Amino acid sequence: MKKAMKGNISLITGSVMVAITFSLLILSFIWTPHDPLEVTPDDSFAGISSKHFLGADKLGRDILSQIIVGSRVTLLVAALAVTIAMTLGVSAGITIAVASRKLQAPMVYAVNIALAFPAALLAIILAAVYGASTLTAVSAIGLATAAAVAQVTRRTAYGILASDYVLAAHACGASTWRIIRKHVMPNLRASLLIQASAVVSVSVLAESSLSYLGLGTPPPAPSWGRMLAGSQQYIFVNPLLAIWPGIAIVIVVLGFNLVGDGVREVFDPTLRRSDS
Amino acid sequence: MSLLEVNNLTIAFGDKKVVDSISFTLEKGSRIGLIGESGSGKSMTSLAIMGLLPDTATVSGSITFEGQELIGLSDREHSHLRGNRMGMVFQEPLTALNPLMRIGKQIAGPLMIHKGASLKDALGSALELCTKVGLPDPDRVLRAYPHQLSGGQRQRIGLAIALACEPALLIADEPTTALDVTVQREVLNLINTLVDQEGSSLVFVTHDLPVVSIMTENIAVMQLGQIVENATVASLFQAPKHEYSQRLINAARVAEDAFSGTGGIK
Ligand SMILES: Nc1ncnc2c1ncn2[C@@H]1O[C@H](COP(=O)(O)OP(=O)(O)OP(=O)(O)O)[C@@H](O)[C@H]1O
Ligand SMILES: [Mg+2]
């Protein structure tokens, strides 16, 4: 790993950013400067001070403490959305790619319908049935992005299956299953990493929007998305309120994207600087 | 019983016949050259024997291999023969290798699939195969990725993979077209030597008469999906029966003159 990091600026920067987010997560279980939910009317819109390092919101709740605890929702959202979207999307995409031509058409059709289905509508339906929560928002996001992942996976897998080296593998007597494991998956990996980091970005941002619409994490549990949304009406009174959760979201989204990009370089032997 | 008997083999995409009722037989340990211009159906014939035609193709006629009918054979049954009883070498040695898999594992593949070898044993055999196909420093080659080898080295790897399970039949589809002339000769000689050593039969596909004359005496000339002439290289040069064969010979003469610098092209 050490060797892989060398000179790989994306990977180094991204890892640092992701590490910061995870440190916040760990910290949230150990210590926060204040109780993030503690309302202190005297501190309403307090600026940066030794009491509130990042200031306080309208109700006088400590921003830093909310950011620290908010990392839980963000990372939970990212982890669950990626798991749902990648598991469903990749297995559907590969299944369609290797299916017989007769079966392919209806399956592609189904994916296209799923693609056209708005995530927000799905979130509303889930929220109506189960009550709005982080979980319903994440399920909606995961399911909606799974269709996009399936689509990209299918197209990339087609290309791989049509390649000479897959024909050569067939000529060696390899079974379909072996070809998926040994040839399709490794050559899909770069594309999957990019998709996974895109899903992280999309899901973190989407959870913010859904929370704003009341379709995600319900108050008072702090989430970066809701902090950002809540700061909107005070943007001119107190812009810092929007900046802190904004920075937090940028760090996690950018961090995962850079890691995705950097790891791709590590996996591709033709992009590697030194070898064997 | 012949090793391979092709009878009235016809391959079509929709109404378009790309191979039109061709027949030939190949005895154990003997060779045949399939020669013809681009699009004449040489690769489709090879792929039909391997059971690797695209599923849009419709096939009729008969191919018997070691007494077994291959047309209508399930893909699963056919896959037991591929890489095991019959091996294939492809035209483009770079694209025919998985860019993300080390060479060692790629050579080990057929041994693990067909002989139930463990990865460790298969890599051991891969090392021997590397030596057999004349690759220096086989330890390094096994650990390398395809892009780290030269074209000639890659095609030697292709040959090692095809011959790993000691197949009765080797199909080489323009194996040297992508290589430069000096390397071409080396690889052709290597195929010659190994096929003799193993006692395998050879189907050698090319559009180049001088190349095929290095590999085999017996040739079948293909044009527009049909075999228009069955002949030996010598008889073809002396008295081509078909007008198309004459054109191939002329092309070969021009090429030969150009190579030997006597100025065939004036
Ligand atoms: N998947 C396909 N669908 C339709 N037609 C095809 C397909 N694959 C090949 N063909 C056609 O089949 C014919 C024979 O192709 P084939 O690859 O056997 O030619 P070839 O003799 O090997 O030529 P070359 O020397 O260029 O390799 C060509 O006319 C080609 O256009
Ligand atoms: Mg061809």
Coordinates of C-alpha atoms in Angstrom, one line a residue, chain B residues 56-265:
Chain B
T56 CA -26.5 -14.8 -34.3
A57 CA -25.0 -17.3 -36.7
T58 CA -26.9 -20.3 -38.0
V59 CA -24.9 -23.4 -38.8
S60 CA -25.7 -26.5 -40.8
G61 CA -23.8 -29.5 -42.1
S62 CA -21.5 -31.6 -40.0
I63 CA -18.2 -31.4 -38.2
T64 CA -16.9 -34.6 -36.5
F65 CA -13.9 -34.4 -34.3
E66 CA -12.4 -37.5 -32.8
G67 CA -15.6 -39.3 -33.9
Q68 CA -17.9 -36.8 -32.1
E69 CA -20.4 -34.6 -33.9
L70 CA -19.8 -31.0 -33.0
I71 CA -22.7 -29.4 -34.7
G72 CA -25.6 -29.3 -32.2
L73 CA -23.2 -30.1 -29.3
S74 CA -24.1 -28.1 -26.2
D75 CA -21.8 -25.3 -25.3
R76 CA -21.0 -27.0 -22.1
E77 CA -19.9 -30.2 -23.8
H78 CA -18.0 -28.3 -26.4
S79 CA -16.2 -26.4 -23.7
H80 CA -14.7 -29.7 -22.4
L81 CA -12.9 -30.0 -25.8
R82 CA -11.8 -26.3 -26.1
G83 CA -8.4 -25.7 -24.7
N84 CA -8.1 -29.4 -24.0
R85 CA -8.5 -31.5 -27.2
M86 CA -8.4 -28.4 -29.5
G87 CA -6.5 -25.2 -29.0
M88 CA -6.6 -21.9 -30.8
V89 CA -4.0 -19.2 -31.4
F90 CA -5.4 -15.8 -32.3
Q91 CA -4.3 -13.0 -34.7
E92 CA -3.8 -10.2 -32.2
P93 CA -1.5 -11.5 -29.4
L94 CA -2.0 -8.3 -27.3
T95 CA -5.8 -8.2 -27.3
A96 CA -6.1 -11.9 -26.9
L97 CA -4.5 -11.7 -23.4
N98 CA -6.4 -10.2 -20.4
P99 CA -4.5 -7.0 -19.7
L100 CA -5.1 -7.2 -15.9
M101 CA -4.0 -10.8 -15.4
R102 CA -0.4 -11.9 -15.0
I103 CA 0.9 -14.1 -17.7
G104 CA 1.4 -17.1 -15.3
K105 CA -2.2 -17.3 -14.4
Q106 CA -3.3 -17.0 -18.1
I107 CA -1.1 -20.0 -19.0
A108 CA -2.3 -21.9 -15.9
G109 CA -6.0 -21.4 -16.9
P110 CA -6.5 -24.3 -19.2
L111 CA -4.6 -26.7 -16.9
M112 CA -6.8 -25.7 -14.0
I113 CA -10.0 -25.9 -16.0
H114 CA -9.3 -29.3 -17.7
K115 CA -6.7 -31.1 -15.6
G116 CA -8.0 -30.0 -12.2
A117 CA -4.5 -28.8 -11.4
S118 CA -4.0 -26.5 -8.4
L119 CA -2.8 -23.0 -9.1
K120 CA 0.6 -23.9 -7.8
D121 CA 1.0 -27.0 -9.9
A122 CA -0.4 -25.2 -13.0
L123 CA 2.1 -22.4 -12.5
G124 CA 4.8 -25.0 -12.3
S125 CA 3.7 -26.4 -15.7
A126 CA 3.4 -22.8 -17.0
L127 CA 7.1 -22.3 -16.3
E128 CA 8.0 -25.4 -18.3
L129 CA 5.7 -24.2 -21.1
C130 CA 7.4 -20.9 -21.2
T131 CA 10.7 -22.6 -21.7
K132 CA 9.2 -24.8 -24.4
V133 CA 8.0 -21.8 -26.4
G134 CA 11.5 -20.3 -26.2
L135 CA 10.9 -17.5 -23.7
P136 CA 14.1 -16.5 -21.9
D137 CA 13.7 -15.7 -18.1
P138 CA 10.4 -17.6 -17.7
D139 CA 10.2 -16.6 -14.0
R140 CA 10.0 -13.0 -14.9
V141 CA 7.6 -13.6 -17.8
L142 CA 5.1 -15.5 -15.5
R143 CA 4.9 -12.5 -13.2
A144 CA 4.6 -9.9 -16.1
Y145 CA 1.4 -8.4 -17.5
P146 CA 0.8 -8.6 -21.2
H147 CA 1.7 -4.9 -21.9
Q148 CA 5.2 -5.6 -20.6
L149 CA 6.1 -8.1 -23.3
S150 CA 6.9 -7.7 -27.0
G151 CA 4.5 -8.8 -29.8
G152 CA 6.6 -11.9 -30.5
Q153 CA 6.7 -12.8 -26.8
R154 CA 3.0 -12.4 -26.5
Q155 CA 2.3 -14.7 -29.4
R156 CA 4.6 -17.3 -27.8
I157 CA 2.4 -17.0 -24.7
G158 CA -0.6 -17.5 -26.9
L159 CA 0.9 -20.7 -28.2
A160 CA 1.8 -21.8 -24.7
I161 CA -1.8 -21.4 -23.7
A162 CA -3.2 -23.2 -26.7
L163 CA -0.8 -26.1 -26.3
A164 CA -1.0 -26.3 -22.5
C165 CA -3.2 -29.4 -22.4
E166 CA -1.5 -31.0 -25.4
P167 CA -4.5 -30.8 -27.8
A168 CA -4.9 -33.1 -30.8
L169 CA -5.8 -30.1 -32.9
L170 CA -4.3 -26.7 -33.1
I171 CA -6.0 -24.0 -35.0
A172 CA -3.9 -20.9 -35.8
D173 CA -5.9 -18.0 -37.2
E174 CA -3.4 -15.7 -38.9
P175 CA -1.0 -16.0 -35.9
T176 CA 1.7 -13.9 -37.4
T177 CA -0.1 -11.2 -39.3
A178 CA 0.3 -8.7 -36.4
L179 CA 4.1 -9.4 -36.1
D180 CA 6.9 -7.9 -38.1
V181 CA 8.6 -10.0 -40.7
T182 CA 11.7 -11.4 -38.8
V183 CA 9.6 -12.3 -35.7
Q184 CA 7.0 -13.8 -38.0
R185 CA 9.5 -16.3 -39.2
E186 CA 10.6 -17.2 -35.7
V187 CA 7.0 -17.8 -34.6
L188 CA 6.2 -19.9 -37.6
N189 CA 9.2 -22.1 -37.0
L190 CA 8.2 -22.5 -33.4
I191 CA 4.7 -23.6 -34.4
N192 CA 6.2 -26.0 -36.9
T193 CA 8.5 -27.5 -34.3
L194 CA 5.9 -27.8 -31.5
V195 CA 3.2 -29.2 -33.7
D196 CA 5.6 -31.9 -34.8
Q197 CA 6.8 -32.5 -31.3
E198 CA 3.3 -33.0 -29.9
G199 CA 2.1 -34.9 -32.9
S200 CA -0.9 -32.5 -33.1
S201 CA -2.8 -31.7 -36.3
L202 CA -2.9 -28.2 -37.5
V203 CA -5.4 -25.9 -39.2
F204 CA -3.5 -22.9 -40.4
V205 CA -5.4 -19.9 -41.5
T206 CA -3.8 -17.1 -43.6
H207 CA -4.3 -14.9 -46.6
D208 CA -0.6 -15.2 -47.4
L209 CA 0.6 -17.9 -49.8
P210 CA 4.4 -17.7 -48.8
V211 CA 3.4 -18.0 -45.2
V212 CA 1.2 -21.1 -45.7
S213 CA 3.9 -22.7 -47.8
I214 CA 6.2 -22.7 -44.7
M215 CA 3.6 -24.4 -42.6
T216 CA 1.9 -27.1 -44.8
E217 CA 1.7 -28.8 -48.1
N218 CA -2.0 -29.2 -48.3
I219 CA -4.1 -26.1 -48.8
A220 CA -7.7 -25.3 -49.4
V221 CA -8.3 -22.0 -51.2
M222 CA -11.4 -20.2 -50.0
Q223 CA -13.4 -17.5 -51.8
L224 CA -16.7 -16.0 -50.8
G225 CA -17.4 -18.8 -48.3
Q226 CA -16.6 -21.6 -50.6
I227 CA -13.5 -23.9 -51.1
V228 CA -12.7 -23.2 -54.7
E229 CA -9.6 -25.4 -54.9
N230 CA -7.9 -28.2 -52.9
A231 CA -4.3 -28.5 -53.8
T232 CA -0.7 -28.9 -52.6
V233 CA 1.4 -25.8 -52.5
A234 CA 3.6 -27.2 -55.3
S235 CA 0.8 -28.1 -57.6
L236 CA -0.9 -24.8 -57.0
F237 CA 2.2 -22.9 -58.0
Q238 CA 2.6 -25.1 -61.1
A239 CA -0.9 -25.2 -62.3
P240 CA -3.6 -23.3 -60.4
K241 CA -7.0 -24.6 -61.5
H242 CA -8.9 -21.6 -60.3
E243 CA -8.5 -18.1 -61.5
Y244 CA -8.6 -16.8 -57.9
S245 CA -5.7 -19.1 -57.0
Q246 CA -3.7 -17.6 -59.9
R247 CA -4.3 -14.2 -58.3
L248 CA -3.0 -15.4 -54.9
I249 CA 0.1 -16.7 -56.7
N250 CA 0.7 -13.4 -58.4
A251 CA 0.3 -11.5 -55.2
A252 CA 2.8 -13.9 -53.6
R253 CA 5.3 -13.4 -56.4
V254 CA 5.0 -9.6 -56.1
A255 CA 5.6 -9.9 -52.3
E256 CA 8.5 -12.2 -52.7
D257 CA 10.2 -10.0 -55.2
A258 CA 9.7 -7.0 -53.1
F259 CA 11.2 -8.8 -50.1
S260 CA 14.2 -10.1 -51.9
G261 CA 14.8 -6.7 -53.4
T262 CA 14.8 -7.8 -57.0
G263 CA 12.2 -5.2 -57.8
G264 CA 9.0 -6.9 -58.5
I265 CA 7.2 -3.6 -58.4

